PDB file of N, CA, C and O in Angstrom:
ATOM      1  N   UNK A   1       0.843  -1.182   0.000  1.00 59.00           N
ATOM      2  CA  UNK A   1       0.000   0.000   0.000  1.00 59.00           C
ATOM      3  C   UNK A   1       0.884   1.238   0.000  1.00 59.00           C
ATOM      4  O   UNK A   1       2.056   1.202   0.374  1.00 59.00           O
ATOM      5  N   UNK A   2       0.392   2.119  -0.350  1.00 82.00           N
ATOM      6  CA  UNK A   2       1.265   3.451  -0.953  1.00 82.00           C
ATOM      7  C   UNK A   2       0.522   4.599   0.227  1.00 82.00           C
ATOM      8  O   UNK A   2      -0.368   5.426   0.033  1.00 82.00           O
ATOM      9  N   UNK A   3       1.245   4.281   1.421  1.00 86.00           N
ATOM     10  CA  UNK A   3       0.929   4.961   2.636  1.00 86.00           C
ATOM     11  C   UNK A   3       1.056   7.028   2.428  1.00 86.00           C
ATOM     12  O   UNK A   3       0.322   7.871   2.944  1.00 86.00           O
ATOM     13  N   UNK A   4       2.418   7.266   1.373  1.00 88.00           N
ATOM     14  CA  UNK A   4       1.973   8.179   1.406  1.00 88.00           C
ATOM     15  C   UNK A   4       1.002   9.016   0.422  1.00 88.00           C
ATOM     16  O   UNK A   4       0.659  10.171   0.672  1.00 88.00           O
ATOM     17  N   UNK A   5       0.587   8.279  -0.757  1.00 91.00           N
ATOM     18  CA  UNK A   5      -0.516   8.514  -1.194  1.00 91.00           C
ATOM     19  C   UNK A   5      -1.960   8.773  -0.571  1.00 91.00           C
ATOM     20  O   UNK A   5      -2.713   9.734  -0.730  1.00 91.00           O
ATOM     21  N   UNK A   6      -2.139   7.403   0.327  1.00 91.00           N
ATOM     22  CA  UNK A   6      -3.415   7.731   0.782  1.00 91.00           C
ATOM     23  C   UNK A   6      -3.286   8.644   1.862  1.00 91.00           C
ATOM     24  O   UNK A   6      -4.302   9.226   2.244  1.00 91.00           O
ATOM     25  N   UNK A   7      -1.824   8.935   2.604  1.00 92.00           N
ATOM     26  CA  UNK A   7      -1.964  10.279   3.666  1.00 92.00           C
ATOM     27  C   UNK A   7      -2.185  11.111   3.258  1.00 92.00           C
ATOM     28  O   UNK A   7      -2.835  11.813   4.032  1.00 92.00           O
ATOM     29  N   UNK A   8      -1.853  11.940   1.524  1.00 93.00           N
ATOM     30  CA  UNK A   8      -2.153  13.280   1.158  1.00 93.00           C
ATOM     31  C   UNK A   8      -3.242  13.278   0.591  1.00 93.00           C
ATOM     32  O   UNK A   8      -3.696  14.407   0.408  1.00 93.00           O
ATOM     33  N   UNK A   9      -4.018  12.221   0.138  1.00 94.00           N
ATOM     34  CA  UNK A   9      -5.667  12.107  -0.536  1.00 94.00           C
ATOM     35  C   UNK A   9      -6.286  12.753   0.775  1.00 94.00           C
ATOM     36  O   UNK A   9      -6.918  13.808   0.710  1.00 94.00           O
ATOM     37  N   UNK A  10      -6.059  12.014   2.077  1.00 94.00           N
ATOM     38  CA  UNK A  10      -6.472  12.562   3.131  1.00 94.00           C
ATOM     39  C   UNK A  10      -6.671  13.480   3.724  1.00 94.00           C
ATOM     40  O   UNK A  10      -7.752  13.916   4.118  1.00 94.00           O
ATOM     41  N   UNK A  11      -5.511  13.935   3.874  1.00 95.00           N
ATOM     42  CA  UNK A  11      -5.129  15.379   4.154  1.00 95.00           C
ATOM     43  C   UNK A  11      -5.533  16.514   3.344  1.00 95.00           C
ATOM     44  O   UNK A  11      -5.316  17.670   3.708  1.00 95.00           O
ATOM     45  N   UNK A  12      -6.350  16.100   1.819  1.00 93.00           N
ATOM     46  CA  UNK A  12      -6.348  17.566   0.891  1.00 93.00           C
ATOM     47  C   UNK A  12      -8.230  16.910   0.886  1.00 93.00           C
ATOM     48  O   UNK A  12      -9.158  17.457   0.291  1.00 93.00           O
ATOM     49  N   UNK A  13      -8.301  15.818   1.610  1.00 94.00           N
ATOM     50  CA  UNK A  13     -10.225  15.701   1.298  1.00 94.00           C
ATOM     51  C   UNK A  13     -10.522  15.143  -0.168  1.00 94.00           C
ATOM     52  O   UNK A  13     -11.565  15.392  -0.772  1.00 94.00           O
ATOM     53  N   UNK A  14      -9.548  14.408  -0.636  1.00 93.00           N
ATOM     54  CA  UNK A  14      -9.650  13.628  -1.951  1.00 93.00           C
ATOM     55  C   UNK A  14      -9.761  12.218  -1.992  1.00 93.00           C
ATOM     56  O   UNK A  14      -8.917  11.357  -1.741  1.00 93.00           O
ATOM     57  N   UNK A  15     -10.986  12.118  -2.364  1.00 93.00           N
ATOM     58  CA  UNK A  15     -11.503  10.509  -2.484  1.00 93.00           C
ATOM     59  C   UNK A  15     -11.007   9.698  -3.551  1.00 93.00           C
ATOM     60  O   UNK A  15     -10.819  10.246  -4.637  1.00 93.00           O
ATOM     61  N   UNK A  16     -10.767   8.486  -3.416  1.00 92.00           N
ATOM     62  CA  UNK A  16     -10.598   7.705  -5.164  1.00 92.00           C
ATOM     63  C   UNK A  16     -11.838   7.741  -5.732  1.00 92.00           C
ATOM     64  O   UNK A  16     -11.799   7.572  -6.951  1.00 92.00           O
ATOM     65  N   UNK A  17     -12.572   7.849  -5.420  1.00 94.00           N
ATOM     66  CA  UNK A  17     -14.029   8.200  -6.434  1.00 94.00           C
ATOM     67  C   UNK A  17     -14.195   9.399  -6.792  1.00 94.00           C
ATOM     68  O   UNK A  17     -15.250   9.671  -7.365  1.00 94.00           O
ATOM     69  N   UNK A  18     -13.211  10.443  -6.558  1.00 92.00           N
ATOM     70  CA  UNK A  18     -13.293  11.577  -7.034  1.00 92.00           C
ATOM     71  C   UNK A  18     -12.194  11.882  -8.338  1.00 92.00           C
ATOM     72  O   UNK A  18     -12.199  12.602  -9.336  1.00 92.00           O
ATOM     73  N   UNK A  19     -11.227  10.862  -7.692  1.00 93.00           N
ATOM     74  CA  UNK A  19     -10.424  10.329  -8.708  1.00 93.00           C
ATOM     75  C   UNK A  19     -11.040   9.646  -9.939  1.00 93.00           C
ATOM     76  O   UNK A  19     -11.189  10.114 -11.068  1.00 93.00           O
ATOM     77  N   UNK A  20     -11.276   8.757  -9.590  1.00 95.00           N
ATOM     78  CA  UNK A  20     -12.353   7.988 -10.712  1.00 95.00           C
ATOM     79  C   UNK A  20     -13.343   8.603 -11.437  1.00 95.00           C
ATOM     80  O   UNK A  20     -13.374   8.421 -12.654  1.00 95.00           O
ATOM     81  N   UNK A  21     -14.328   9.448 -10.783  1.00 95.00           N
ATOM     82  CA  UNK A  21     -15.048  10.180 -12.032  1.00 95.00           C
ATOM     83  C   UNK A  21     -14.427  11.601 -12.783  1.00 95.00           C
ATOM     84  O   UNK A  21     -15.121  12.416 -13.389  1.00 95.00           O
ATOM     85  N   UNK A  22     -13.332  11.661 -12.636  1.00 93.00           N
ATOM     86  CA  UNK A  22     -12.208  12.793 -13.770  1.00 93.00           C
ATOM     87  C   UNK A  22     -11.424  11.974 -14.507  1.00 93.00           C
ATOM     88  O   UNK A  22     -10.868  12.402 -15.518  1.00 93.00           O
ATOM     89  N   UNK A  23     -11.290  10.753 -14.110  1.00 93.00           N
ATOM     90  CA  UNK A  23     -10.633   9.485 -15.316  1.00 93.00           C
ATOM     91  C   UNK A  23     -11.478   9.208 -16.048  1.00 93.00           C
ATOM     92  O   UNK A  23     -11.355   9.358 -17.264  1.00 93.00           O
ATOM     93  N   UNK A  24     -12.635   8.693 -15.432  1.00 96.00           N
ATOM     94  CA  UNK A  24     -13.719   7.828 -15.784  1.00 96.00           C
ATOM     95  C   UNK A  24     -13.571   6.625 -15.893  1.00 96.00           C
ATOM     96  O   UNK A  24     -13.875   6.015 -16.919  1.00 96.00           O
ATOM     97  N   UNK A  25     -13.097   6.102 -14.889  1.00 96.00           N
ATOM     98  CA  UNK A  25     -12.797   4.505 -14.088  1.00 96.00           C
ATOM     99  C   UNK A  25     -13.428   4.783 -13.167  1.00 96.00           C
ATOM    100  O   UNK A  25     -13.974   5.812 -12.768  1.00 96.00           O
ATOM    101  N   UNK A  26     -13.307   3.527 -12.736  1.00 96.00           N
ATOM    102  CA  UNK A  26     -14.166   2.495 -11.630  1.00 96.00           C
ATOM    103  C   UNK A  26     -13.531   2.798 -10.073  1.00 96.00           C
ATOM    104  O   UNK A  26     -12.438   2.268  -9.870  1.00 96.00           O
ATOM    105  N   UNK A  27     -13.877   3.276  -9.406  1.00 96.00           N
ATOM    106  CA  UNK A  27     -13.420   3.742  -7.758  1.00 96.00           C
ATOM    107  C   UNK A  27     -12.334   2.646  -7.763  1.00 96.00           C
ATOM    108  O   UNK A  27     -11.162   2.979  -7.583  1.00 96.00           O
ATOM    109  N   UNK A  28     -12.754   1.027  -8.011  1.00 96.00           N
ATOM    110  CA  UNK A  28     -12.197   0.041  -7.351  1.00 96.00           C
ATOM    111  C   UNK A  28     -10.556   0.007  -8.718  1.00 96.00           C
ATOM    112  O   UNK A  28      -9.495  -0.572  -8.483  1.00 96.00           O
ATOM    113  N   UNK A  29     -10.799   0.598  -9.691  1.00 96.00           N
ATOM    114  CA  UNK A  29      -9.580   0.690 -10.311  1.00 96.00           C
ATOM    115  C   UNK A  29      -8.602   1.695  -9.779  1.00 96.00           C
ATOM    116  O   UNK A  29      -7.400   1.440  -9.700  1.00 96.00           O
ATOM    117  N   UNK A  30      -9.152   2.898  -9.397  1.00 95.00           N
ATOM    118  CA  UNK A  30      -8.029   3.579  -8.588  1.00 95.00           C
ATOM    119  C   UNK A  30      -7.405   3.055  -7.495  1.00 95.00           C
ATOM    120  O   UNK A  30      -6.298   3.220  -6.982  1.00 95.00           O
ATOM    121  N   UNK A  31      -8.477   2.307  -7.224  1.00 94.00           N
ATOM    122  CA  UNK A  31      -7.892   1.991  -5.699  1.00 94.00           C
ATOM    123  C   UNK A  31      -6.980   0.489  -5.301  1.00 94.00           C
ATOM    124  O   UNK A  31      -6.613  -0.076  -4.270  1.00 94.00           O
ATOM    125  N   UNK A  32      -6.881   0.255  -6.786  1.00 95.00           N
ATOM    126  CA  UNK A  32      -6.205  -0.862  -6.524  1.00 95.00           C
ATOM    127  C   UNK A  32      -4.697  -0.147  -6.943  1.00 95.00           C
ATOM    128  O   UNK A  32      -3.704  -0.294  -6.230  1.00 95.00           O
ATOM    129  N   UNK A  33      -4.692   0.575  -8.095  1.00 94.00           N
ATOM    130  CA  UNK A  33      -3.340   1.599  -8.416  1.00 94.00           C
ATOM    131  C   UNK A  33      -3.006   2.096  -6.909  1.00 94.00           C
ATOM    132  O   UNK A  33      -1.845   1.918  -6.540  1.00 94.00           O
ATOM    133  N   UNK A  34      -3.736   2.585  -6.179  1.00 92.00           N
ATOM    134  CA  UNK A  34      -3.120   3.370  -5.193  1.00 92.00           C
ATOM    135  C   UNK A  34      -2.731   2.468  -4.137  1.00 92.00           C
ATOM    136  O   UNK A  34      -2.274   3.122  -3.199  1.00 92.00           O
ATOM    137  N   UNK A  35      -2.728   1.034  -3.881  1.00 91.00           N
ATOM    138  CA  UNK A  35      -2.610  -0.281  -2.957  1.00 91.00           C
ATOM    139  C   UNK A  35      -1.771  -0.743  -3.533  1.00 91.00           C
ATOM    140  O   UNK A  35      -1.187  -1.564  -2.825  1.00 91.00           O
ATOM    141  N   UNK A  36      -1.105  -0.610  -5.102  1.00 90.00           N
ATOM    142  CA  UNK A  36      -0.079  -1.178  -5.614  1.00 90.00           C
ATOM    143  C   UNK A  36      -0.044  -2.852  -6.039  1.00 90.00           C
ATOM    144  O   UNK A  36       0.820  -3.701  -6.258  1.00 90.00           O
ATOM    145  N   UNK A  37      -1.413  -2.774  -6.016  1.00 93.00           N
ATOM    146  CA  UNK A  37      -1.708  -4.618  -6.752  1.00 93.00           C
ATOM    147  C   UNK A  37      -1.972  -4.203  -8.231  1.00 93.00           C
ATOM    148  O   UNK A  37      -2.231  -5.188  -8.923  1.00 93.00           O
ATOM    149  N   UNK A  38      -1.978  -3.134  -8.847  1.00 93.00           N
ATOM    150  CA  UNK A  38      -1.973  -2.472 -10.147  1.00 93.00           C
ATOM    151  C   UNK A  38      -1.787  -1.868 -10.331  1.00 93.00           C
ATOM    152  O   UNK A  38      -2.413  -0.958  -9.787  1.00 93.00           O
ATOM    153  N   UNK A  39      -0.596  -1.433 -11.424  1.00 91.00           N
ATOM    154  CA  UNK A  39      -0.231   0.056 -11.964  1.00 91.00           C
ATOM    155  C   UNK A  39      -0.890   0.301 -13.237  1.00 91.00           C
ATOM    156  O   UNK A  39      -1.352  -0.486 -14.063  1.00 91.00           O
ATOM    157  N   UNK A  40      -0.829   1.607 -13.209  1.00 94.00           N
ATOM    158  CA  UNK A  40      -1.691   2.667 -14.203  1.00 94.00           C
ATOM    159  C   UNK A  40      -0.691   3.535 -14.220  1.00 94.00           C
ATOM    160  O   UNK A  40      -0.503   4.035 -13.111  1.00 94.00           O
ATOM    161  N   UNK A  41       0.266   4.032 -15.337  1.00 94.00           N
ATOM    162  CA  UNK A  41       1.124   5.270 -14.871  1.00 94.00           C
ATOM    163  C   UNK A  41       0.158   6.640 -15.435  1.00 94.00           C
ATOM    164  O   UNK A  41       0.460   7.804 -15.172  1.00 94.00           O
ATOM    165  N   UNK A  42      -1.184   6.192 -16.347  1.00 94.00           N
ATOM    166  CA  UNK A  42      -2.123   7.464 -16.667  1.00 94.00           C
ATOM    167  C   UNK A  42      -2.738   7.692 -15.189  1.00 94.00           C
ATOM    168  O   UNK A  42      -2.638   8.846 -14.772  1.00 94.00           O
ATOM    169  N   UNK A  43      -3.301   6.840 -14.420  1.00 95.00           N
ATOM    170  CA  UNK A  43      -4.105   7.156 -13.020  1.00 95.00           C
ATOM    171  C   UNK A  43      -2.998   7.328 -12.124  1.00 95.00           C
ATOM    172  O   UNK A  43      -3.473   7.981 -11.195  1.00 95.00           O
ATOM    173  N   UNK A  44      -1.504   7.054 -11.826  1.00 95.00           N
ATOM    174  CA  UNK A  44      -0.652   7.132 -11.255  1.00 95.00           C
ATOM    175  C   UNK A  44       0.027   8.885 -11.640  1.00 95.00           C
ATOM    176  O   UNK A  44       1.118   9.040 -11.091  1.00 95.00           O
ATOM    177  N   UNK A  45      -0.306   9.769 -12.216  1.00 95.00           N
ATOM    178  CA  UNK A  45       0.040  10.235 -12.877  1.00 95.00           C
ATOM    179  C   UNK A  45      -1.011  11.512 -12.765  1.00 95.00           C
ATOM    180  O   UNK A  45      -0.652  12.689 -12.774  1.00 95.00           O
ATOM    181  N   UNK A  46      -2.100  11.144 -12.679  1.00 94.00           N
ATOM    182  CA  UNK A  46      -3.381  12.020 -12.384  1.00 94.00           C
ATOM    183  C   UNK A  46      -3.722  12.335 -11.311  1.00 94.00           C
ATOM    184  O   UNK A  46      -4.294  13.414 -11.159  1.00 94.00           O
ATOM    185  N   UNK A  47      -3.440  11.367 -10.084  1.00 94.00           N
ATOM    186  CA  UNK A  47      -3.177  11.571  -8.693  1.00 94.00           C
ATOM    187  C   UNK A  47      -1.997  12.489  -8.297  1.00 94.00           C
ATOM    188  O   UNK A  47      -2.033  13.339  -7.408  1.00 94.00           O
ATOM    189  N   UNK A  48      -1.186  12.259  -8.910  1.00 94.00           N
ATOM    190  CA  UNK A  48       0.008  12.953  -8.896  1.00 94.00           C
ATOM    191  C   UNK A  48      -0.357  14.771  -9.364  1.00 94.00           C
ATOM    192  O   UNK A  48       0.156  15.706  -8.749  1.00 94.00           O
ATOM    193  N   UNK A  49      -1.106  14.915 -10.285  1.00 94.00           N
ATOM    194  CA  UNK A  49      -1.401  16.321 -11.078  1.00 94.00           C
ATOM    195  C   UNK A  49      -2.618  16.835  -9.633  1.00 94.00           C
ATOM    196  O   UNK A  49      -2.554  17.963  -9.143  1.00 94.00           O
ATOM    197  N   UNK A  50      -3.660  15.753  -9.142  1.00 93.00           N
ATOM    198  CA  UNK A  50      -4.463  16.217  -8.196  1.00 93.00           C
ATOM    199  C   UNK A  50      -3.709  16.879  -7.003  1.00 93.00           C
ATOM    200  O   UNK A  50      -4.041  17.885  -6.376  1.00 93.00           O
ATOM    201  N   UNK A  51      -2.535  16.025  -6.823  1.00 92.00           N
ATOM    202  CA  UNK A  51      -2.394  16.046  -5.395  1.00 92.00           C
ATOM    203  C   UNK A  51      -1.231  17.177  -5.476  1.00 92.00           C
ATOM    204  O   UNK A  51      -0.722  17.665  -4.467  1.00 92.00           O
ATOM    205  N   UNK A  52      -0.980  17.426  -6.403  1.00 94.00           N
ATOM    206  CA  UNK A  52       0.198  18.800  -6.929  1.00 94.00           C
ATOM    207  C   UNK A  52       1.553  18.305  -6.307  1.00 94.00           C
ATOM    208  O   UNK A  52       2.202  18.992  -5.518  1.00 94.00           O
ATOM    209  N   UNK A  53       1.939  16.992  -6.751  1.00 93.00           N
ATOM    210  CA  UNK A  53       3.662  16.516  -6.486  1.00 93.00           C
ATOM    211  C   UNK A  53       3.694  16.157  -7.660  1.00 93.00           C
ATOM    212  O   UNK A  53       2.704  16.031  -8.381  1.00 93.00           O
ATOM    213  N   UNK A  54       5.175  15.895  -8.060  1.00 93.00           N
ATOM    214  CA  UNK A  54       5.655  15.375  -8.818  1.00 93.00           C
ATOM    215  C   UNK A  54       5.433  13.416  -8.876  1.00 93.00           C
ATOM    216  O   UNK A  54       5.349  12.661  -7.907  1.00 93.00           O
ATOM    217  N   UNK A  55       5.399  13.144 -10.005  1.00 92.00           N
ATOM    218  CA  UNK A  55       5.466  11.674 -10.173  1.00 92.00           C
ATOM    219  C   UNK A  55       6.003  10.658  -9.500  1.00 92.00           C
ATOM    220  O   UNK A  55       5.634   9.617  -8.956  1.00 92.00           O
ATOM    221  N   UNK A  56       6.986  11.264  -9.693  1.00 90.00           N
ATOM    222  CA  UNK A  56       8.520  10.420  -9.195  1.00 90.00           C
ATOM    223  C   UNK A  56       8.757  10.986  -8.053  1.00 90.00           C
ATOM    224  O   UNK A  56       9.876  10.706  -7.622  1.00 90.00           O
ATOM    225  N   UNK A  57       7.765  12.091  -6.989  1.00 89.00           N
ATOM    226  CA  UNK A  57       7.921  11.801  -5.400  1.00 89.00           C
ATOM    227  C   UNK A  57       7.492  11.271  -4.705  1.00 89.00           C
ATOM    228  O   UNK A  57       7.824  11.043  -3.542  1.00 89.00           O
ATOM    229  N   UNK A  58       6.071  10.755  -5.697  1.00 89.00           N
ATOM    230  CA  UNK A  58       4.939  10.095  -5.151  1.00 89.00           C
ATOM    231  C   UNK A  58       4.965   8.809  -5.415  1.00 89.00           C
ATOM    232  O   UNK A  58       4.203   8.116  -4.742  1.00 89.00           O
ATOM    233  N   UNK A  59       5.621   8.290  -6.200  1.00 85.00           N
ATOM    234  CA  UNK A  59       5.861   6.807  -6.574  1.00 85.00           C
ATOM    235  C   UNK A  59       6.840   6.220  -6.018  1.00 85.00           C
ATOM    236  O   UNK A  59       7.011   5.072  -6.428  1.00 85.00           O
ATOM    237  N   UNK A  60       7.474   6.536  -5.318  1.00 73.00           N
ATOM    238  CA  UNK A  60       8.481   5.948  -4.971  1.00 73.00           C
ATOM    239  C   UNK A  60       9.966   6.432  -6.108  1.00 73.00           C
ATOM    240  O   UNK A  60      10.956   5.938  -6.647  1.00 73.00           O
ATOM    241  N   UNK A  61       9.458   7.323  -6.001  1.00 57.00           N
ATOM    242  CA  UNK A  61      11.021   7.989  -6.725  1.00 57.00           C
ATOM    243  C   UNK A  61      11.503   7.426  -8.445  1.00 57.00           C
ATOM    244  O   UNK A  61      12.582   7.577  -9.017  1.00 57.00           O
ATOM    245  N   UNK A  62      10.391   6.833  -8.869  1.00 49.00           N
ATOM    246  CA  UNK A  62      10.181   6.179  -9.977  1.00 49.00           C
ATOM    247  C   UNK A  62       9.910   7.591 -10.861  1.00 49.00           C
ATOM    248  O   UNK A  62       9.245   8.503 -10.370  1.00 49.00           O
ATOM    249  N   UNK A  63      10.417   7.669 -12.043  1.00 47.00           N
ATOM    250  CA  UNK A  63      10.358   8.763 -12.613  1.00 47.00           C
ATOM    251  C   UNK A  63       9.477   8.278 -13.827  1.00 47.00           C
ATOM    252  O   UNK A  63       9.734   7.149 -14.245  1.00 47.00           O
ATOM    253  N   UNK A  64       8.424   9.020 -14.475  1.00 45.00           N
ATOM    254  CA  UNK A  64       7.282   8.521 -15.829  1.00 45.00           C
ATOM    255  C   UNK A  64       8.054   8.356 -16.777  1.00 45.00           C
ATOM    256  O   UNK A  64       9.030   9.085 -16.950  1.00 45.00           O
ATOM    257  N   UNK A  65       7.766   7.431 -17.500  1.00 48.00           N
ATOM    258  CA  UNK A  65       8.713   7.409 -18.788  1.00 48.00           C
ATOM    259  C   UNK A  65       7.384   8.268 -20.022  1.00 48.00           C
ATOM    260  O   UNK A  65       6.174   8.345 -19.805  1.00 48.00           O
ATOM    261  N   UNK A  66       7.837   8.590 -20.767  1.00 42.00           N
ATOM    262  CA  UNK A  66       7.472   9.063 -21.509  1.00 42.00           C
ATOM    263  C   UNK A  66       7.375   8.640 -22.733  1.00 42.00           C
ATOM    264  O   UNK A  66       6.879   9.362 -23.598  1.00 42.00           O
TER     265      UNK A  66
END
């Protein structure tokens, strides 16, 4: 689980279903990206633009390939 993901969803009042309807996925697809039993680097990536960090601070220092 990606502890500090779900601390700043928390902290800014951001749901994965709030996530999910600006993707337009399924709550349970974000939320498996954000538990790390599935990557998405587009939803990995969009959390990242919500939550106003960079990619690669929020991932574990993993930088997006492009």
């Amino acid at each position: 689980m990606n502890r500090k993901v779900k601390s700043l969803m928390a902290l800014k009042g951001i749901k994965g279903v709030d996530v999910a309807a600006q993707l337009g996925v399924s709550r349970v697809t974000v939320s498996i990206v954000i538990t790390g039993k599935g990557k998405s680097k587009r939803i990995q990536q969009a959390i990242a633009d919500i939550l106003g960090v960079s990619y690669g601070k929020l991932w574990n220092g993993k930088k997006r390939k492009e």
